[in-house]
Amino acid sequence: MDPAEVWNMDARRIPGCLPPESMHAVVTDPPYELGFGGRAWDRQGIAFDPAFWAGLLKVTRPGGILLAFGARRLWHRMVCAVEDAGWEPVDQIAWLFDDGMDTSETAPHALDREAGVDVKEGRVRADSGGGTYARRVRYRDRYRPRTDAARAWEGFSSGLRPAWEPILVARAPRDGTFGHTLAVWGTGAFPAVSDAVSDVPLPGRSWWYGGHAHGADRPVVDASLAAPRNPKDPRWLGACDRLGLVPDAKAYPASVLDAGALALTRPAGRRRLAHPTVKPLALMRHLVALACPAGGLVLDPFAGSGTTLQAALDEGRRAVGVEADPLFLPLIDRRLDTPVQTMLA
């Protein structure tokens, strides 16, 4: 396999496309199933489906390590699905960050709305740094209370501001003993001390990382888009098969299509492409180094903008990524064209 390979397909197809017991590790940030931003891909149920995780187990070597992010509120459902699929949960990692985006409703907003006030008039848009799906600057609506009851509850909200995310550490069942698995398959051993990118390690294998949930690791690409004239046209289906693209997406970056495929599309405007849930490259390098031996093969079934793939190459590993949305393919290209990053202590 090439140092990095990307498959544009549904992650459920992985068992039928990758060789059995070929991956040394799986490092991934799956959908949290929260319906993030109203997007359908974050409420499809795949992260809670034992059949999906069983498929990943088939392509992972005995003793191979799985690291998977999860939502704080629903993490237990993913862990149960992973365990039901045959993986062995062995630990967890807490990723701490200092700029979590608070999406809960403020108490003043709720009280004014309850009183019949037009809450739209109280919103003040302020630059809060970071990045978004469409631009590098993140804006957050600040609400100014309009009634006395709302002003009395200023500073309160319906939830806690997020400051950490859990990462499941699971293992494919060993082939006999730990020693036999390590000798035959080269999997299942954690580095005693990780130099990758952590703050001071705590006792055991739980590592705390001080970083940012949003920031400069988010690639942005301005792209011309093309929409298929007839998604069921045999010529279009053949072009997608030739190019390795899903045939039923609403739009494609023109850069991923050749002349034959472009002739079967119509212009669909321009769009600034970015991914909404990017993890810091430094964090992903730490996790890749933790889970996969040097020179090993890492699988990310939800490649997104390609952070895990870039992290694997930077750490001297090989990588396979699967991404269902062709709009993110130029972002992955951008990452894989980036020179290897020198890690800071």
Tab-separated table of C-alpha atoms in Angstrom, residues 26-155:
chain	number	residue	atom	x	y	z
A	26	VAL	CA	-7.625	2.201	14.156
A	27	VAL	CA	-7.518	5.865	15.182
A	28	THR	CA	-10.699	7.767	14.448
A	29	ASP	CA	-13.108	10.561	15.325
A	30	PRO	CA	-16.497	9.031	14.464
A	31	PRO	CA	-19.830	10.867	14.322
A	32	TYR	CA	-20.974	11.739	17.833
A	33	GLU	CA	-24.623	11.086	16.883
A	34	LEU	CA	-25.655	14.467	18.312
A	35	GLY	CA	-27.019	15.921	15.074
A	36	PHE	CA	-24.219	18.526	15.129
A	37	GLY	CA	-25.401	21.683	13.364
A	38	GLY	CA	-28.439	19.806	12.038
A	39	ARG	CA	-26.206	17.690	9.791
A	40	ALA	CA	-27.447	14.247	8.799
A	41	TRP	CA	-23.991	12.634	8.975
A	42	ASP	CA	-23.949	13.183	12.741
A	43	ARG	CA	-27.153	11.274	13.418
A	44	GLN	CA	-26.880	8.160	11.242
A	45	GLY	CA	-26.326	5.747	14.150
A	46	ILE	CA	-23.105	4.237	12.792
A	47	ALA	CA	-21.097	4.904	15.965
A	48	PHE	CA	-23.647	2.944	18.012
A	49	ASP	CA	-23.846	0.009	15.568
A	50	PRO	CA	-21.978	-3.130	16.740
A	51	ALA	CA	-21.987	-4.455	13.151
A	52	PHE	CA	-19.900	-1.487	12.008
A	53	TRP	CA	-17.270	-1.979	14.740
A	54	ALA	CA	-17.264	-5.737	14.049
A	55	GLY	CA	-16.345	-4.897	10.452
A	56	LEU	CA	-13.370	-2.855	11.641
A	57	LEU	CA	-12.336	-5.737	13.881
A	58	LYS	CA	-12.137	-8.045	10.839
A	59	VAL	CA	-9.519	-5.856	9.150
A	60	THR	CA	-7.467	-5.286	12.338
A	61	ARG	CA	-4.633	-7.527	13.441
A	62	PRO	CA	-4.991	-9.478	16.712
A	63	GLY	CA	-3.936	-7.187	19.542
A	64	GLY	CA	-4.436	-4.078	17.380
A	65	ILE	CA	-5.436	-0.914	19.216
A	66	LEU	CA	-8.588	1.143	18.600
A	67	LEU	CA	-8.695	4.790	19.711
A	68	ALA	CA	-12.082	6.435	19.154
A	69	PHE	CA	-13.386	9.823	20.261
A	70	GLY	CA	-16.907	10.106	21.626
A	71	ALA	CA	-19.399	12.645	22.900
A	72	ARG	CA	-19.394	13.092	26.668
A	73	ARG	CA	-23.150	12.602	26.857
A	74	LEU	CA	-23.416	9.527	24.599
A	75	TRP	CA	-19.935	8.002	24.890
A	76	HIS	CA	-21.265	5.008	26.833
A	77	ARG	CA	-23.406	3.927	23.877
A	78	MET	CA	-20.386	3.833	21.571
A	79	VAL	CA	-18.343	1.896	24.124
A	80	CYS	CA	-21.109	-0.697	24.477
A	81	ALA	CA	-21.317	-1.075	20.691
A	82	VAL	CA	-17.537	-1.528	20.433
A	83	GLU	CA	-17.547	-4.138	23.194
A	84	ASP	CA	-20.548	-5.966	21.733
A	85	ALA	CA	-18.641	-6.158	18.434
A	86	GLY	CA	-15.844	-8.172	20.066
A	87	TRP	CA	-13.299	-5.472	20.933
A	88	GLU	CA	-11.904	-5.392	24.470
A	89	PRO	CA	-12.164	-1.963	26.154
A	90	VAL	CA	-8.974	-1.526	28.165
A	91	ASP	CA	-8.706	2.160	29.074
A	92	GLN	CA	-9.670	5.705	28.239
A	93	ILE	CA	-7.921	8.988	27.522
A	94	ALA	CA	-9.254	12.398	28.520
A	95	TRP	CA	-8.557	15.179	26.041
A	96	LEU	CA	-8.709	18.520	27.834
A	97	PHE	CA	-9.067	21.793	25.958
A	98	ASP	CA	-9.517	25.401	26.944
A	99	ASP	CA	-11.813	26.863	24.305
A	100	GLY	CA	-14.816	24.570	24.106
A	101	MET	CA	-17.823	25.979	22.249
A	102	ASP	CA	-20.799	26.318	24.609
A	103	THR	CA	-23.936	25.437	22.652
A	104	SER	CA	-26.364	25.425	25.597
A	105	GLU	CA	-29.121	28.028	25.909
A	106	THR	CA	-28.486	30.885	28.318
A	107	ALA	CA	-30.943	31.421	31.158
A	108	PRO	CA	-31.682	35.076	30.139
A	109	HIS	CA	-32.469	33.961	26.579
A	110	ALA	CA	-34.836	31.250	27.844
A	111	LEU	CA	-36.600	33.590	30.309
A	112	ASP	CA	-37.067	36.365	27.744
A	113	ARG	CA	-38.400	33.861	25.237
A	114	GLU	CA	-40.790	32.497	27.875
A	115	ALA	CA	-42.010	36.068	28.490
A	116	GLY	CA	-42.767	36.534	24.801
A	117	VAL	CA	-39.835	38.844	24.047
A	118	ASP	CA	-38.395	38.832	20.532
A	119	VAL	CA	-35.056	37.259	21.485
A	120	LYS	CA	-33.567	37.978	18.056
A	121	GLU	CA	-33.258	41.633	19.018
A	122	GLY	CA	-31.008	40.768	21.957
A	123	ARG	CA	-28.335	38.931	20.012
A	124	VAL	CA	-24.943	40.565	19.595
A	125	ARG	CA	-22.497	38.914	17.214
A	126	ALA	CA	-18.919	38.998	18.490
A	127	ASP	CA	-15.684	37.549	17.145
A	128	SER	CA	-14.500	34.834	19.516
A	129	GLY	CA	-11.565	33.486	17.463
A	130	GLY	CA	-11.137	29.932	16.230
A	131	GLY	CA	-12.695	28.651	13.020
A	132	THR	CA	-15.946	27.435	11.524
A	133	TYR	CA	-17.235	25.270	8.716
A	134	ALA	CA	-17.135	28.197	6.283
A	135	ARG	CA	-14.429	30.534	7.571
A	136	ARG	CA	-11.461	30.775	9.880
A	137	VAL	CA	-13.150	33.202	12.278
A	138	ARG	CA	-15.742	31.771	14.641
A	139	TYR	CA	-18.592	34.005	15.705
A	140	ARG	CA	-20.715	33.407	18.755
A	141	ASP	CA	-23.990	35.130	19.535
A	142	ARG	CA	-23.942	36.899	22.861
A	143	TYR	CA	-27.358	37.625	24.301
A	144	ARG	CA	-28.283	40.800	26.156
A	145	PRO	CA	-31.175	40.275	28.601
A	146	ARG	CA	-34.318	42.290	27.856
A	147	THR	CA	-36.386	41.776	31.040
A	148	ASP	CA	-35.684	42.099	34.776
A	149	ALA	CA	-36.236	38.352	35.269
A	150	ALA	CA	-33.679	37.582	32.569
A	151	ARG	CA	-31.141	40.052	33.967
A	152	ALA	CA	-31.404	38.345	37.378
A	153	TRP	CA	-30.137	35.096	35.801
A	154	GLU	CA	-27.365	36.590	33.676
A	155	GLY	CA	-24.319	34.305	33.635
